[in-house]
Amino acid sequence: MTENIKEILNKDFFSKEDLITLLSCEDGESRKIFELAAATKKKYVGKKVYFRGLIEYSNYCSKNCLYCGIRAGNSRYVRYQMTDEEVLEAAIYAYQNRFASIVIQSGERNDKKFISEIERLLIEIHQLSDGKLHITLSLGEQSEDTYRRWIAAGAQRYLLRIEVSDPELYTKLHPNDRHHNYYDRLEALKTLRKIGYQVGTGVMIGLPFQTIDNLADDLIFFRDFDVDMVGMGPYIEHEDTPLFQYKDTLLPLNERFRLSLKMVAILRIMMKDINIAATTAMQTIDPQGREKAMMVGANVIMPNLTPVKYRQNYLLYENKPCLDEEAEECKSCLEVRIAMAGDEIGYGEWGDSRHFENRNEGKGE
Ligand code: 5AD
Ligand code: SF4
Ligand code: FES
């Protein structure tokens, strides 16, 4: 007989079976999960939500992930790279508006020119903010040497989603070549940890071929890897991608959303002091998606600082919000949304992962 949700939620450690039960429960039952997640967030990370100003630096990508709209094989988008001035302007905006942190994200490139451009930008951003603006990178798999150069130039955190934690499922969602290798990605995450980054990872939820069993494994992956930050959200099909052919096999959008919300809530209960993002993909399905994620555990949000002229070319998935809103509009919009979720914005605070801090304090003893 399966245990009831309440009994499972009383445990200190969830088994895979527990996670499957929690992920499969009915809407009425998930309320209990959401309540405990909200209380856990309040107790361990507080009511503050931290801004990470998002700079979508470039949509050039050398990879061909089968789900992603800006994959190299898609010729529909005009490829762009922001100028240094545009990046620095966005960084200054973040600094002056007391965002305290920015994220630089782009498609994956490993050429020397790109690596040095990022290094140079990191140094300049560090200088212009007197080291007060913390920088997260989300630039894919790179060599250990590159990761070292970028941390030396001023980055503190790195986001590299594992996308799915099951190696077999990974091969169904990526071309089977040496550029898309699950074990290389895992190795890259380990290297980032070793070098001293605050490491974030994440998955997509509701992918073709993905099961509840896979999602339970994803949560266990986060716990076993002992990640500092997680960003995850629903998979949203994109017409110009190979995976689009499976669109009729997917969960309906509202169910993908509910499942994503549950993943956030369960993860908050499991990993009490990590940073969890309320992702844009959540809002793509539900107009109040990010508020709902904050109410069940998310404590980080990424206002978009990319110049509006580039936004329609950075569509990893369809119906992405904020295509026409300038930085100022996204900021005001999020201020209202965060207040609606009953939280406050940690202006001027780095909002580093407490989990990272706690682990490193432990090391010194
Ligand atoms: N739906 C949702 N998320 C996607 N990503 C890429 N394509 C999609 C999609 N179709 C996510 C991946 C990647 C992050 C930057 O965007 O998880 O790591
Ligand atoms: Fe490139 Fe990242 Fe999209 Fe894969 S998910 S195609 S690496 S931008
Ligand atoms: Fe961009 Fe709401 S966050 S318009």
PDB file of C-alpha atoms in Angstrom, residues 148-334:
ATOM      1  CA  ARG A 148      39.780  28.803 -14.596  1.00  0.00           C
ATOM      2  CA  ARG A 149      40.414  31.879 -16.723  1.00  0.00           C
ATOM      3  CA  TRP A 150      36.847  33.088 -16.261  1.00  0.00           C
ATOM      4  CA  ILE A 151      36.793  32.625 -12.490  1.00  0.00           C
ATOM      5  CA  ALA A 152      40.146  34.436 -12.281  1.00  0.00           C
ATOM      6  CA  ALA A 153      38.648  37.274 -14.352  1.00  0.00           C
ATOM      7  CA  GLY A 154      35.784  37.786 -11.907  1.00  0.00           C
ATOM      8  CA  ALA A 155      32.980  35.210 -12.267  1.00  0.00           C
ATOM      9  CA  GLN A 156      31.579  33.573  -9.132  1.00  0.00           C
ATOM     10  CA  ARG A 157      28.850  31.242 -10.285  1.00  0.00           C
ATOM     11  CA  TYR A 158      28.166  28.943 -13.208  1.00  0.00           C
ATOM     12  CA  LEU A 159      24.932  27.479 -14.509  1.00  0.00           C
ATOM     13  CA  LEU A 160      25.146  24.332 -16.575  1.00  0.00           C
ATOM     14  CA  ARG A 161      21.933  22.389 -16.779  1.00  0.00           C
ATOM     15  CA  ILE A 162      22.386  18.649 -17.016  1.00  0.00           C
ATOM     16  CA  GLU A 163      19.050  18.846 -18.938  1.00  0.00           C
ATOM     17  CA  VAL A 164      18.117  15.270 -17.922  1.00  0.00           C
ATOM     18  CA  SER A 165      20.024  13.121 -15.443  1.00  0.00           C
ATOM     19  CA  ASP A 166      19.452   9.829 -17.255  1.00  0.00           C
ATOM     20  CA  PRO A 167      22.264   9.164 -19.791  1.00  0.00           C
ATOM     21  CA  GLU A 168      19.967   7.097 -21.987  1.00  0.00           C
ATOM     22  CA  LEU A 169      17.283   9.762 -22.188  1.00  0.00           C
ATOM     23  CA  TYR A 170      20.056  12.305 -22.860  1.00  0.00           C
ATOM     24  CA  THR A 171      20.970  10.472 -26.067  1.00  0.00           C
ATOM     25  CA  LYS A 172      17.367  10.704 -27.293  1.00  0.00           C
ATOM     26  CA  LEU A 173      17.346  14.478 -26.899  1.00  0.00           C
ATOM     27  CA  HIS A 174      20.737  15.232 -28.441  1.00  0.00           C
ATOM     28  CA  PRO A 175      22.538  14.230 -31.618  1.00  0.00           C
ATOM     29  CA  ASN A 176      24.689  11.187 -31.020  1.00  0.00           C
ATOM     30  CA  ASP A 177      28.070  12.701 -31.645  1.00  0.00           C
ATOM     31  CA  ARG A 178      31.066  13.686 -29.577  1.00  0.00           C
ATOM     32  CA  HIS A 179      29.775  17.235 -29.099  1.00  0.00           C
ATOM     33  CA  HIS A 180      26.740  16.076 -27.152  1.00  0.00           C
ATOM     34  CA  ASN A 181      27.979  13.662 -24.548  1.00  0.00           C
ATOM     35  CA  TYR A 182      26.257  13.212 -21.195  1.00  0.00           C
ATOM     36  CA  TYR A 183      29.453  12.163 -19.411  1.00  0.00           C
ATOM     37  CA  ASP A 184      31.378  15.202 -20.677  1.00  0.00           C
ATOM     38  CA  ARG A 185      28.635  17.417 -19.325  1.00  0.00           C
ATOM     39  CA  LEU A 186      28.749  15.699 -15.961  1.00  0.00           C
ATOM     40  CA  GLU A 187      32.532  16.046 -15.937  1.00  0.00           C
ATOM     41  CA  ALA A 188      32.190  19.768 -16.691  1.00  0.00           C
ATOM     42  CA  LEU A 189      29.922  20.143 -13.644  1.00  0.00           C
ATOM     43  CA  LYS A 190      32.503  18.378 -11.475  1.00  0.00           C
ATOM     44  CA  THR A 191      35.279  20.601 -12.824  1.00  0.00           C
ATOM     45  CA  LEU A 192      33.268  23.729 -12.008  1.00  0.00           C
ATOM     46  CA  ARG A 193      32.792  22.484  -8.465  1.00  0.00           C
ATOM     47  CA  LYS A 194      36.473  21.625  -8.084  1.00  0.00           C
ATOM     48  CA  ILE A 195      37.582  25.053  -9.289  1.00  0.00           C
ATOM     49  CA  GLY A 196      35.408  26.833  -6.748  1.00  0.00           C
ATOM     50  CA  TYR A 197      32.368  28.143  -8.615  1.00  0.00           C
ATOM     51  CA  GLN A 198      28.958  28.151  -7.008  1.00  0.00           C
ATOM     52  CA  VAL A 199      27.461  25.529  -9.254  1.00  0.00           C
ATOM     53  CA  GLY A 200      23.954  25.518 -10.629  1.00  0.00           C
ATOM     54  CA  THR A 201      22.312  22.895 -12.755  1.00  0.00           C
ATOM     55  CA  GLY A 202      18.809  21.985 -13.815  1.00  0.00           C
ATOM     56  CA  VAL A 203      16.506  19.997 -16.036  1.00  0.00           C
ATOM     57  CA  MET A 204      13.557  20.408 -18.362  1.00  0.00           C
ATOM     58  CA  ILE A 205      10.240  18.934 -17.309  1.00  0.00           C
ATOM     59  CA  GLY A 206       7.711  17.273 -19.596  1.00  0.00           C
ATOM     60  CA  LEU A 207      10.102  16.311 -22.388  1.00  0.00           C
ATOM     61  CA  PRO A 208       9.240  13.654 -24.951  1.00  0.00           C
ATOM     62  CA  PHE A 209      10.111  10.162 -23.626  1.00  0.00           C
ATOM     63  CA  GLN A 210      10.542  11.497 -20.068  1.00  0.00           C
ATOM     64  CA  THR A 211       8.800   9.622 -17.248  1.00  0.00           C
ATOM     65  CA  ILE A 212       7.985  10.394 -13.608  1.00  0.00           C
ATOM     66  CA  ASP A 213      10.715   7.909 -12.776  1.00  0.00           C
ATOM     67  CA  ASN A 214      13.195  10.122 -14.676  1.00  0.00           C
ATOM     68  CA  LEU A 215      12.063  13.212 -12.766  1.00  0.00           C
ATOM     69  CA  ALA A 216      12.510  11.429  -9.425  1.00  0.00           C
ATOM     70  CA  ASP A 217      16.044  10.574 -10.572  1.00  0.00           C
ATOM     71  CA  ASP A 218      16.628  14.216 -11.487  1.00  0.00           C
ATOM     72  CA  LEU A 219      15.788  15.286  -7.929  1.00  0.00           C
ATOM     73  CA  ILE A 220      18.101  12.595  -6.560  1.00  0.00           C
ATOM     74  CA  PHE A 221      20.807  13.803  -8.953  1.00  0.00           C
ATOM     75  CA  PHE A 222      20.583  17.336  -7.499  1.00  0.00           C
ATOM     76  CA  ARG A 223      20.840  15.949  -3.966  1.00  0.00           C
ATOM     77  CA  ASP A 224      23.703  13.562  -4.716  1.00  0.00           C
ATOM     78  CA  PHE A 225      25.665  16.202  -6.594  1.00  0.00           C
ATOM     79  CA  ASP A 226      24.951  18.566  -3.711  1.00  0.00           C
ATOM     80  CA  VAL A 227      24.263  21.493  -6.074  1.00  0.00           C
ATOM     81  CA  ASP A 228      24.173  25.102  -4.899  1.00  0.00           C
ATOM     82  CA  MET A 229      21.571  26.384  -7.332  1.00  0.00           C
ATOM     83  CA  VAL A 230      18.885  24.906  -9.552  1.00  0.00           C
ATOM     84  CA  GLY A 231      16.988  26.363 -12.479  1.00  0.00           C
ATOM     85  CA  MET A 232      14.364  24.150 -14.046  1.00  0.00           C
ATOM     86  CA  GLY A 233      11.183  24.610 -15.950  1.00  0.00           C
ATOM     87  CA  PRO A 234       8.784  23.034 -18.383  1.00  0.00           C
ATOM     88  CA  TYR A 235       9.922  21.908 -21.800  1.00  0.00           C
ATOM     89  CA  ILE A 236       8.145  23.973 -24.437  1.00  0.00           C
ATOM     90  CA  GLU A 237       8.135  22.658 -27.974  1.00  0.00           C
ATOM     91  CA  HIS A 238       9.653  24.747 -30.743  1.00  0.00           C
ATOM     92  CA  GLU A 239       8.476  24.331 -34.296  1.00  0.00           C
ATOM     93  CA  ASP A 240      11.927  24.546 -35.882  1.00  0.00           C
ATOM     94  CA  THR A 241      13.403  21.679 -33.890  1.00  0.00           C
ATOM     95  CA  PRO A 242      13.548  17.917 -34.494  1.00  0.00           C
ATOM     96  CA  LEU A 243      11.690  17.165 -31.247  1.00  0.00           C
ATOM     97  CA  PHE A 244       8.648  19.043 -32.492  1.00  0.00           C
ATOM     98  CA  GLN A 245       7.508  15.871 -34.267  1.00  0.00           C
ATOM     99  CA  TYR A 246       6.650  14.400 -30.838  1.00  0.00           C
ATOM    100  CA  LYS A 247       4.378  17.268 -29.819  1.00  0.00           C
ATOM    101  CA  ASP A 248       1.289  15.063 -29.723  1.00  0.00           C
ATOM    102  CA  THR A 249       2.887  12.739 -27.173  1.00  0.00           C
ATOM    103  CA  LEU A 250       3.534  15.515 -24.630  1.00  0.00           C
ATOM    104  CA  LEU A 251       1.645  16.218 -21.432  1.00  0.00           C
ATOM    105  CA  PRO A 252      -0.820  19.098 -21.853  1.00  0.00           C
ATOM    106  CA  LEU A 253       0.804  22.446 -20.986  1.00  0.00           C
ATOM    107  CA  ASN A 254      -1.103  22.911 -17.732  1.00  0.00           C
ATOM    108  CA  GLU A 255       0.057  19.486 -16.518  1.00  0.00           C
ATOM    109  CA  ARG A 256       3.641  20.259 -17.475  1.00  0.00           C
ATOM    110  CA  PHE A 257       3.300  23.411 -15.420  1.00  0.00           C
ATOM    111  CA  ARG A 258       1.852  21.609 -12.374  1.00  0.00           C
ATOM    112  CA  LEU A 259       4.629  19.064 -12.555  1.00  0.00           C
ATOM    113  CA  SER A 260       7.269  21.799 -12.753  1.00  0.00           C
ATOM    114  CA  LEU A 261       5.758  23.514  -9.733  1.00  0.00           C
ATOM    115  CA  LYS A 262       5.854  20.232  -7.825  1.00  0.00           C
ATOM    116  CA  MET A 263       9.479  19.679  -8.786  1.00  0.00           C
ATOM    117  CA  VAL A 264      10.351  23.126  -7.362  1.00  0.00           C
ATOM    118  CA  ALA A 265       8.405  22.494  -4.168  1.00  0.00           C
ATOM    119  CA  ILE A 266       9.809  19.005  -3.549  1.00  0.00           C
ATOM    120  CA  LEU A 267      13.340  20.222  -4.234  1.00  0.00           C
ATOM    121  CA  ARG A 268      12.920  23.050  -1.719  1.00  0.00           C
ATOM    122  CA  ILE A 269      11.890  20.507   0.904  1.00  0.00           C
ATOM    123  CA  MET A 270      14.858  18.256   0.022  1.00  0.00           C
ATOM    124  CA  MET A 271      17.533  20.955  -0.320  1.00  0.00           C
ATOM    125  CA  LYS A 272      16.493  23.627   2.120  1.00  0.00           C
ATOM    126  CA  ASP A 273      19.225  26.212   1.687  1.00  0.00           C
ATOM    127  CA  ILE A 274      19.977  26.182  -2.055  1.00  0.00           C
ATOM    128  CA  ASN A 275      18.979  28.895  -4.506  1.00  0.00           C
ATOM    129  CA  ILE A 276      16.124  27.928  -6.809  1.00  0.00           C
ATOM    130  CA  ALA A 277      15.112  30.046  -9.800  1.00  0.00           C
ATOM    131  CA  ALA A 278      11.576  30.990 -10.762  1.00  0.00           C
ATOM    132  CA  THR A 279      12.241  30.432 -14.458  1.00  0.00           C
ATOM    133  CA  THR A 280      10.871  32.324 -17.422  1.00  0.00           C
ATOM    134  CA  ALA A 281       9.619  29.079 -18.977  1.00  0.00           C
ATOM    135  CA  MET A 282       7.199  28.759 -15.995  1.00  0.00           C
ATOM    136  CA  GLN A 283       5.680  32.096 -16.954  1.00  0.00           C
ATOM    137  CA  THR A 284       5.418  31.080 -20.599  1.00  0.00           C
ATOM    138  CA  ILE A 285       2.714  28.585 -19.672  1.00  0.00           C
ATOM    139  CA  ASP A 286       1.010  30.383 -16.810  1.00  0.00           C
ATOM    140  CA  PRO A 287       0.826  34.198 -16.614  1.00  0.00           C
ATOM    141  CA  GLN A 288       1.446  33.883 -12.883  1.00  0.00           C
ATOM    142  CA  GLY A 289       3.975  31.093 -13.267  1.00  0.00           C
ATOM    143  CA  ARG A 290       6.902  32.792 -11.618  1.00  0.00           C
ATOM    144  CA  GLU A 291       4.866  34.049  -8.661  1.00  0.00           C
ATOM    145  CA  LYS A 292       3.562  30.538  -8.136  1.00  0.00           C
ATOM    146  CA  ALA A 293       7.118  29.170  -8.222  1.00  0.00           C
ATOM    147  CA  MET A 294       8.206  31.750  -5.617  1.00  0.00           C
ATOM    148  CA  MET A 295       5.307  30.794  -3.400  1.00  0.00           C
ATOM    149  CA  VAL A 296       6.479  27.173  -3.296  1.00  0.00           C
ATOM    150  CA  GLY A 297      10.185  27.667  -2.863  1.00  0.00           C
ATOM    151  CA  ALA A 298      11.920  29.659  -5.607  1.00  0.00           C
ATOM    152  CA  ASN A 299      14.072  32.559  -4.369  1.00  0.00           C
ATOM    153  CA  VAL A 300      15.890  33.838  -7.461  1.00  0.00           C
ATOM    154  CA  ILE A 301      14.506  35.594 -10.522  1.00  0.00           C
ATOM    155  CA  MET A 302      16.145  36.878 -13.697  1.00  0.00           C
ATOM    156  CA  PRO A 303      14.899  40.205 -15.046  1.00  0.00           C
ATOM    157  CA  ASN A 304      15.871  40.438 -18.714  1.00  0.00           C
ATOM    158  CA  LEU A 305      18.477  43.100 -19.556  1.00  0.00           C
ATOM    159  CA  THR A 306      19.078  42.066 -23.164  1.00  0.00           C
ATOM    160  CA  PRO A 307      18.492  44.963 -25.578  1.00  0.00           C
ATOM    161  CA  VAL A 308      14.981  44.530 -26.989  1.00  0.00           C
ATOM    162  CA  LYS A 309      16.231  44.456 -30.600  1.00  0.00           C
ATOM    163  CA  TYR A 310      17.869  41.067 -29.967  1.00  0.00           C
ATOM    164  CA  ARG A 311      15.183  39.373 -27.974  1.00  0.00           C
ATOM    165  CA  GLN A 312      13.160  37.851 -30.804  1.00  0.00           C
ATOM    166  CA  ASN A 313      16.339  36.085 -31.904  1.00  0.00           C
ATOM    167  CA  TYR A 314      16.955  34.386 -28.561  1.00  0.00           C
ATOM    168  CA  LEU A 315      13.943  32.110 -28.601  1.00  0.00           C
ATOM    169  CA  LEU A 316      15.036  28.794 -27.158  1.00  0.00           C
ATOM    170  CA  TYR A 317      11.331  27.937 -26.999  1.00  0.00           C
ATOM    171  CA  GLU A 318       8.134  29.437 -28.353  1.00  0.00           C
ATOM    172  CA  ASN A 319       5.976  32.108 -26.670  1.00  0.00           C
ATOM    173  CA  LYS A 320       8.834  33.373 -24.530  1.00  0.00           C
ATOM    174  CA  PRO A 321       7.596  36.420 -22.597  1.00  0.00           C
ATOM    175  CA  CYS A 322       9.204  39.885 -22.337  1.00  0.00           C
ATOM    176  CA  LEU A 323      10.057  40.245 -26.029  1.00  0.00           C
ATOM    177  CA  ASP A 324       9.204  43.953 -26.147  1.00  0.00           C
ATOM    178  CA  GLU A 325       9.753  45.042 -22.566  1.00  0.00           C
ATOM    179  CA  GLU A 326      12.777  47.178 -21.790  1.00  0.00           C
ATOM    180  CA  ALA A 327      14.837  46.441 -18.675  1.00  0.00           C
ATOM    181  CA  GLU A 328      12.924  49.059 -16.710  1.00  0.00           C
ATOM    182  CA  GLU A 329       9.560  47.484 -17.544  1.00  0.00           C
ATOM    183  CA  CYS A 330      10.697  43.992 -16.554  1.00  0.00           C
ATOM    184  CA  LYS A 331      12.048  45.388 -13.321  1.00  0.00           C
ATOM    185  CA  SER A 332       8.779  47.121 -12.395  1.00  0.00           C
ATOM    186  CA  CYS A 333       6.771  44.129 -13.522  1.00  0.00           C
ATOM    187  CA  LEU A 334       8.790  41.822 -11.302  1.00  0.00           C
TER     188      LEU A 334
END
